[in-house]
PDB file of C-alpha atoms in Angstrom:
ATOM      1  CA  UNK A  12     -63.127 -56.605 -50.772  1.00 37.00           C
ATOM      2  CA  UNK A  13     -62.324 -57.910 -54.286  1.00 54.00           C
ATOM      3  CA  UNK A  14     -60.702 -61.338 -55.222  1.00 59.00           C
ATOM      4  CA  UNK A  15     -59.511 -59.840 -58.398  1.00 64.00           C
ATOM      5  CA  UNK A  16     -56.135 -58.074 -57.945  1.00 68.00           C
ATOM      6  CA  UNK A  17     -55.091 -55.765 -60.726  1.00 78.00           C
ATOM      7  CA  UNK A  18     -51.706 -57.193 -62.367  1.00 87.00           C
ATOM      8  CA  UNK A  19     -49.283 -54.954 -63.833  1.00 91.00           C
ATOM      9  CA  UNK A  20     -46.594 -57.674 -64.368  1.00 95.00           C
ATOM     10  CA  UNK A  21     -46.838 -61.423 -65.263  1.00 96.00           C
ATOM     11  CA  UNK A  22     -43.907 -63.884 -65.210  1.00 96.00           C
ATOM     12  CA  UNK A  23     -44.189 -66.403 -68.028  1.00 97.00           C
ATOM     13  CA  UNK A  24     -42.980 -69.957 -67.687  1.00 96.00           C
ATOM     14  CA  UNK A  25     -43.268 -73.149 -69.445  1.00 96.00           C
ATOM     15  CA  UNK A  26     -44.003 -76.552 -67.671  1.00 92.00           C
ATOM     16  CA  UNK A  27     -43.466 -79.835 -69.472  1.00 88.00           C
ATOM     17  CA  UNK A  28     -44.522 -81.829 -66.408  1.00 82.00           C
ATOM     18  CA  UNK A  29     -41.448 -81.494 -64.121  1.00 81.00           C
ATOM     19  CA  UNK A  30     -40.318 -78.019 -63.278  1.00 90.00           C
ATOM     20  CA  UNK A  31     -41.366 -74.602 -64.500  1.00 94.00           C
ATOM     21  CA  UNK A  32     -38.613 -72.996 -66.840  1.00 95.00           C
ATOM     22  CA  UNK A  33     -38.769 -69.274 -66.748  1.00 97.00           C
ATOM     23  CA  UNK A  34     -39.652 -67.925 -70.274  1.00 97.00           C
ATOM     24  CA  UNK A  35     -40.034 -64.253 -69.675  1.00 97.00           C
ATOM     25  CA  UNK A  36     -42.061 -61.314 -68.322  1.00 97.00           C
ATOM     26  CA  UNK A  37     -45.083 -59.597 -69.635  1.00 96.00           C
ATOM     27  CA  UNK A  38     -45.901 -56.020 -68.250  1.00 95.00           C
ATOM     28  CA  UNK A  39     -48.574 -53.404 -69.009  1.00 93.00           C
ATOM     29  CA  UNK A  40     -48.467 -49.696 -68.906  1.00 90.00           C
ATOM     30  CA  UNK A  41     -51.101 -47.446 -70.239  1.00 86.00           C
ATOM     31  CA  UNK A  42     -52.911 -50.179 -72.365  1.00 84.00           C
ATOM     32  CA  UNK A  43     -49.589 -51.252 -74.002  1.00 91.00           C
ATOM     33  CA  UNK A  44     -48.282 -54.794 -73.277  1.00 94.00           C
ATOM     34  CA  UNK A  45     -44.599 -55.486 -73.317  1.00 96.00           C
ATOM     35  CA  UNK A  46     -42.617 -58.679 -73.264  1.00 96.00           C
ATOM     36  CA  UNK A  47     -39.000 -59.453 -72.662  1.00 97.00           C
ATOM     37  CA  UNK A  48     -37.609 -63.033 -72.758  1.00 97.00           C
ATOM     38  CA  UNK A  49     -35.513 -64.335 -69.791  1.00 97.00           C
ATOM     39  CA  UNK A  50     -31.756 -64.471 -70.758  1.00 96.00           C
ATOM     40  CA  UNK A  51     -31.426 -68.243 -69.908  1.00 96.00           C
ATOM     41  CA  UNK A  52     -34.513 -69.069 -72.043  1.00 97.00           C
ATOM     42  CA  UNK A  53     -33.026 -67.373 -75.065  1.00 97.00           C
ATOM     43  CA  UNK A  54     -29.701 -69.390 -74.713  1.00 96.00           C
ATOM     44  CA  UNK A  55     -31.852 -72.557 -74.591  1.00 95.00           C
ATOM     45  CA  UNK A  56     -32.952 -71.885 -78.196  1.00 95.00           C
ATOM     46  CA  UNK A  57     -36.465 -73.057 -77.722  1.00 94.00           C
ATOM     47  CA  UNK A  58     -38.908 -70.890 -80.028  1.00 93.00           C
ATOM     48  CA  UNK A  59     -42.429 -70.303 -78.647  1.00 94.00           C
ATOM     49  CA  UNK A  60     -43.570 -68.166 -81.501  1.00 92.00           C
ATOM     50  CA  UNK A  61     -40.849 -68.000 -84.009  1.00 89.00           C
ATOM     51  CA  UNK A  62     -42.634 -65.553 -86.471  1.00 89.00           C
ATOM     52  CA  UNK A  63     -44.144 -63.190 -84.178  1.00 88.00           C
ATOM     53  CA  UNK A  64     -41.692 -63.457 -81.108  1.00 92.00           C
ATOM     54  CA  UNK A  65     -38.219 -64.347 -82.100  1.00 92.00           C
ATOM     55  CA  UNK A  66     -35.907 -65.245 -79.475  1.00 94.00           C
ATOM     56  CA  UNK A  67     -33.739 -61.857 -79.143  1.00 94.00           C
ATOM     57  CA  UNK A  68     -32.807 -59.864 -75.985  1.00 95.00           C
ATOM     58  CA  UNK A  69     -34.840 -56.626 -75.395  1.00 95.00           C
ATOM     59  CA  UNK A  70     -38.286 -55.659 -75.007  1.00 96.00           C
ATOM     60  CA  UNK A  71     -41.035 -56.316 -77.641  1.00 93.00           C
ATOM     61  CA  UNK A  72     -44.234 -54.146 -77.657  1.00 92.00           C
ATOM     62  CA  UNK A  73     -47.457 -55.321 -78.933  1.00 86.00           C
ATOM     63  CA  UNK A  74     -50.477 -53.409 -80.861  1.00 81.00           C
ATOM     64  CA  UNK A  75     -53.459 -53.088 -78.601  1.00 80.00           C
ATOM     65  CA  UNK A  76     -55.740 -53.606 -81.680  1.00 80.00           C
ATOM     66  CA  UNK A  77     -54.838 -57.378 -81.803  1.00 81.00           C
ATOM     67  CA  UNK A  78     -55.980 -59.548 -78.743  1.00 84.00           C
ATOM     68  CA  UNK A  79     -56.327 -56.330 -76.559  1.00 85.00           C
ATOM     69  CA  UNK A  80     -52.462 -56.106 -76.991  1.00 87.00           C
ATOM     70  CA  UNK A  81     -51.511 -59.825 -76.135  1.00 90.00           C
ATOM     71  CA  UNK A  82     -49.431 -61.639 -78.701  1.00 89.00           C
ATOM     72  CA  UNK A  83     -51.425 -64.808 -79.913  1.00 89.00           C
ATOM     73  CA  UNK A  84     -49.032 -67.335 -78.111  1.00 93.00           C
ATOM     74  CA  UNK A  85     -50.141 -65.834 -74.767  1.00 94.00           C
ATOM     75  CA  UNK A  86     -53.706 -64.944 -76.007  1.00 92.00           C
ATOM     76  CA  UNK A  87     -54.281 -68.567 -76.694  1.00 90.00           C
ATOM     77  CA  UNK A  88     -53.979 -69.415 -72.899  1.00 89.00           C
ATOM     78  CA  UNK A  89     -57.054 -67.392 -72.215  1.00 88.00           C
ATOM     79  CA  UNK A  90     -60.332 -68.722 -72.373  1.00 80.00           C
ATOM     80  CA  UNK A  91     -62.914 -68.017 -75.181  1.00 77.00           C
ATOM     81  CA  UNK A  92     -66.814 -67.834 -74.998  1.00 76.00           C
ATOM     82  CA  UNK A  93     -67.726 -69.834 -71.768  1.00 74.00           C
ATOM     83  CA  UNK A  94     -64.630 -69.213 -69.686  1.00 77.00           C
ATOM     84  CA  UNK A  95     -64.895 -65.558 -70.655  1.00 82.00           C
ATOM     85  CA  UNK A  96     -68.485 -65.474 -69.562  1.00 78.00           C
ATOM     86  CA  UNK A  97     -67.683 -67.189 -66.368  1.00 78.00           C
ATOM     87  CA  UNK A  98     -64.868 -64.749 -65.598  1.00 80.00           C
ATOM     88  CA  UNK A  99     -66.668 -61.679 -66.564  1.00 84.00           C
ATOM     89  CA  UNK A 100     -69.719 -62.752 -64.183  1.00 81.00           C
ATOM     90  CA  UNK A 101     -67.337 -63.391 -61.538  1.00 81.00           C
ATOM     91  CA  UNK A 102     -65.697 -59.967 -61.890  1.00 84.00           C
ATOM     92  CA  UNK A 103     -69.103 -58.409 -61.625  1.00 84.00           C
ATOM     93  CA  UNK A 104     -69.747 -60.318 -58.364  1.00 82.00           C
ATOM     94  CA  UNK A 105     -66.467 -58.637 -57.076  1.00 82.00           C
ATOM     95  CA  UNK A 106     -67.732 -55.118 -57.992  1.00 88.00           C
ATOM     96  CA  UNK A 107     -65.303 -54.971 -61.025  1.00 87.00           C
ATOM     97  CA  UNK A 108     -66.595 -53.901 -64.702  1.00 90.00           C
ATOM     98  CA  UNK A 109     -65.418 -56.525 -66.963  1.00 87.00           C
ATOM     99  CA  UNK A 110     -63.975 -54.019 -69.322  1.00 87.00           C
ATOM    100  CA  UNK A 111     -61.542 -52.963 -66.680  1.00 88.00           C
ATOM    101  CA  UNK A 112     -60.106 -56.349 -66.697  1.00 89.00           C
ATOM    102  CA  UNK A 113     -56.760 -56.566 -68.590  1.00 91.00           C
ATOM    103  CA  UNK A 114     -55.339 -59.610 -70.416  1.00 92.00           C
ATOM    104  CA  UNK A 115     -52.696 -59.678 -67.724  1.00 94.00           C
ATOM    105  CA  UNK A 116     -55.366 -60.020 -64.996  1.00 90.00           C
ATOM    106  CA  UNK A 117     -56.851 -62.792 -66.933  1.00 89.00           C
ATOM    107  CA  UNK A 118     -53.514 -64.639 -67.370  1.00 92.00           C
ATOM    108  CA  UNK A 119     -53.146 -64.332 -63.554  1.00 90.00           C
ATOM    109  CA  UNK A 120     -56.230 -66.125 -63.138  1.00 85.00           C
ATOM    110  CA  UNK A 121     -55.208 -68.867 -65.586  1.00 87.00           C
ATOM    111  CA  UNK A 122     -52.107 -69.101 -63.527  1.00 88.00           C
ATOM    112  CA  UNK A 123     -50.599 -72.612 -63.406  1.00 86.00           C
ATOM    113  CA  UNK A 124     -53.857 -74.317 -64.616  1.00 79.00           C
ATOM    114  CA  UNK A 125     -54.011 -73.677 -68.371  1.00 80.00           C
ATOM    115  CA  UNK A 126     -54.665 -76.166 -70.951  1.00 77.00           C
ATOM    116  CA  UNK A 127     -51.013 -75.758 -72.561  1.00 83.00           C
ATOM    117  CA  UNK A 128     -47.452 -75.705 -71.304  1.00 90.00           C
ATOM    118  CA  UNK A 129     -47.314 -72.158 -70.682  1.00 94.00           C
ATOM    119  CA  UNK A 130     -48.093 -70.999 -67.040  1.00 93.00           C
ATOM    120  CA  UNK A 131     -48.243 -67.626 -65.276  1.00 95.00           C
ATOM    121  CA  UNK A 132     -47.507 -66.110 -62.092  1.00 94.00           C
ATOM    122  CA  UNK A 133     -48.818 -64.558 -59.972  1.00 88.00           C
ATOM    123  CA  UNK A 134     -51.403 -67.448 -59.859  1.00 80.00           C
ATOM    124  CA  UNK A 135     -54.675 -66.088 -58.720  1.00 80.00           C
ATOM    125  CA  UNK A 136     -56.589 -69.244 -59.866  1.00 72.00           C
ATOM    126  CA  UNK A 137     -58.789 -70.221 -56.815  1.00 61.00           C
ATOM    127  CA  UNK A 138     -58.356 -73.834 -56.749  1.00 55.00           C
ATOM    128  CA  UNK A 139     -60.904 -74.906 -54.453  1.00 50.00           C
ATOM    129  CA  UNK A 140     -62.739 -77.313 -56.597  1.00 48.00           C
ATOM    130  CA  UNK A 141     -63.890 -80.705 -54.964  1.00 46.00           C
ATOM    131  CA  UNK A 142     -61.824 -83.820 -55.515  1.00 56.00           C
ATOM    132  CA  UNK A 143     -64.838 -85.904 -56.736  1.00 63.00           C
ATOM    133  CA  UNK A 144     -67.300 -84.360 -59.142  1.00 64.00           C
ATOM    134  CA  UNK A 145     -70.884 -84.957 -59.565  1.00 68.00           C
ATOM    135  CA  UNK A 146     -71.695 -84.438 -63.269  1.00 68.00           C
ATOM    136  CA  UNK A 147     -75.347 -83.909 -62.594  1.00 74.00           C
ATOM    137  CA  UNK A 148     -74.471 -81.092 -60.174  1.00 71.00           C
ATOM    138  CA  UNK A 149     -72.028 -79.660 -62.618  1.00 67.00           C
ATOM    139  CA  UNK A 150     -74.667 -79.610 -65.165  1.00 72.00           C
ATOM    140  CA  UNK A 151     -77.055 -77.866 -62.929  1.00 73.00           C
ATOM    141  CA  UNK A 152     -74.579 -75.192 -62.036  1.00 70.00           C
ATOM    142  CA  UNK A 153     -73.740 -74.582 -65.706  1.00 70.00           C
ATOM    143  CA  UNK A 154     -77.520 -74.206 -66.565  1.00 73.00           C
ATOM    144  CA  UNK A 155     -77.626 -71.773 -63.428  1.00 72.00           C
ATOM    145  CA  UNK A 156     -74.951 -69.638 -65.223  1.00 65.00           C
ATOM    146  CA  UNK A 157     -76.851 -69.688 -68.380  1.00 67.00           C
ATOM    147  CA  UNK A 158     -80.138 -68.592 -66.632  1.00 70.00           C
ATOM    148  CA  UNK A 159     -78.239 -65.845 -64.772  1.00 63.00           C
ATOM    149  CA  UNK A 160     -78.431 -67.368 -61.200  1.00 60.00           C
ATOM    150  CA  UNK A 161     -75.010 -68.112 -60.657  1.00 57.00           C
ATOM    151  CA  UNK A 162     -73.095 -65.979 -58.135  1.00 55.00           C
ATOM    152  CA  UNK A 163     -72.385 -69.010 -55.515  1.00 52.00           C
ATOM    153  CA  UNK A 164     -71.157 -71.406 -58.169  1.00 50.00           C
ATOM    154  CA  UNK A 165     -68.834 -69.227 -60.318  1.00 53.00           C
ATOM    155  CA  UNK A 166     -65.546 -69.668 -58.497  1.00 53.00           C
ATOM    156  CA  UNK A 167     -65.982 -73.574 -58.851  1.00 51.00           C
ATOM    157  CA  UNK A 168     -66.981 -73.317 -62.446  1.00 53.00           C
ATOM    158  CA  UNK A 169     -63.967 -71.219 -62.974  1.00 53.00           C
ATOM    159  CA  UNK A 170     -61.639 -73.632 -61.447  1.00 52.00           C
ATOM    160  CA  UNK A 171     -63.181 -76.479 -63.350  1.00 48.00           C
ATOM    161  CA  UNK A 172     -63.018 -74.564 -66.767  1.00 51.00           C
ATOM    162  CA  UNK A 173     -59.124 -74.037 -66.985  1.00 48.00           C
ATOM    163  CA  UNK A 174     -58.570 -72.187 -70.106  1.00 46.00           C
ATOM    164  CA  UNK A 175     -60.634 -74.302 -72.175  1.00 49.00           C
ATOM    165  CA  UNK A 176     -61.871 -72.518 -75.439  1.00 50.00           C
ATOM    166  CA  UNK A 177     -65.522 -72.477 -77.137  1.00 52.00           C
ATOM    167  CA  UNK A 178     -68.803 -70.957 -76.456  1.00 52.00           C
ATOM    168  CA  UNK A 179     -70.257 -73.905 -74.743  1.00 59.00           C
ATOM    169  CA  UNK A 180     -70.096 -74.898 -71.125  1.00 60.00           C
ATOM    170  CA  UNK A 181     -67.401 -77.526 -70.362  1.00 60.00           C
ATOM    171  CA  UNK A 182     -65.069 -78.692 -67.507  1.00 63.00           C
ATOM    172  CA  UNK A 183     -61.480 -80.075 -67.383  1.00 63.00           C
ATOM    173  CA  UNK A 184     -62.061 -83.300 -65.468  1.00 65.00           C
ATOM    174  CA  UNK A 185     -60.443 -86.747 -65.118  1.00 70.00           C
ATOM    175  CA  UNK A 186     -61.215 -90.321 -64.200  1.00 71.00           C
ATOM    176  CA  UNK A 187     -59.159 -91.919 -61.375  1.00 72.00           C
ATOM    177  CA  UNK A 188     -57.082 -95.054 -62.314  1.00 76.00           C
ATOM    178  CA  UNK A 189     -59.734 -97.471 -61.303  1.00 79.00           C
ATOM    179  CA  UNK A 190     -62.395 -95.644 -63.251  1.00 74.00           C
ATOM    180  CA  UNK A 191     -64.558 -95.475 -60.317  1.00 77.00           C
ATOM    181  CA  UNK A 192     -64.560 -91.512 -59.667  1.00 70.00           C
ATOM    182  CA  UNK A 193     -64.695 -88.487 -61.885  1.00 69.00           C
ATOM    183  CA  UNK A 194     -62.298 -85.855 -60.412  1.00 63.00           C
ATOM    184  CA  UNK A 195     -60.996 -82.397 -61.138  1.00 54.00           C
ATOM    185  CA  UNK A 196     -57.856 -82.170 -63.138  1.00 56.00           C
ATOM    186  CA  UNK A 197     -55.234 -80.156 -61.878  1.00 50.00           C
TER     187      UNK A 197
END
């Protein structure tokens, strides 16, 4: 049974730290991605991409040749390099060829845990990382991935990666108030 569920529609929200404000909906049909703003979001007058996605009612369609059909404001939530490597290897462990994973599938795995204010539902991010992190163990796990011996650590590394960009291993972590423990950032 696969832990990667194909996604046809993603609800987009924005979270500035309190409640999630609905922004709109992304949908995919025959490799074409469409977006429609939520009417209440249009009324707020908050621009998320004024030049490429102006606030207006109706459905917008995106060209597949740019970011696999995902407009830049949403594509920026996806991981580059390292995060994509982790997710693609995880997909393979689930019996899924990474080329069959769509941008909407990837956004659903970012869910509510991306680097910016945009959040996505459904949220398939498996948030099962431990409360306390051992950096030596984390470095060993990253090395295991780079050497190809990684199936059992992929899910934890994906959770810690968030949607951070770049080609090098990294984790989104924090330090507790007393500065005595390194912990996973949520």
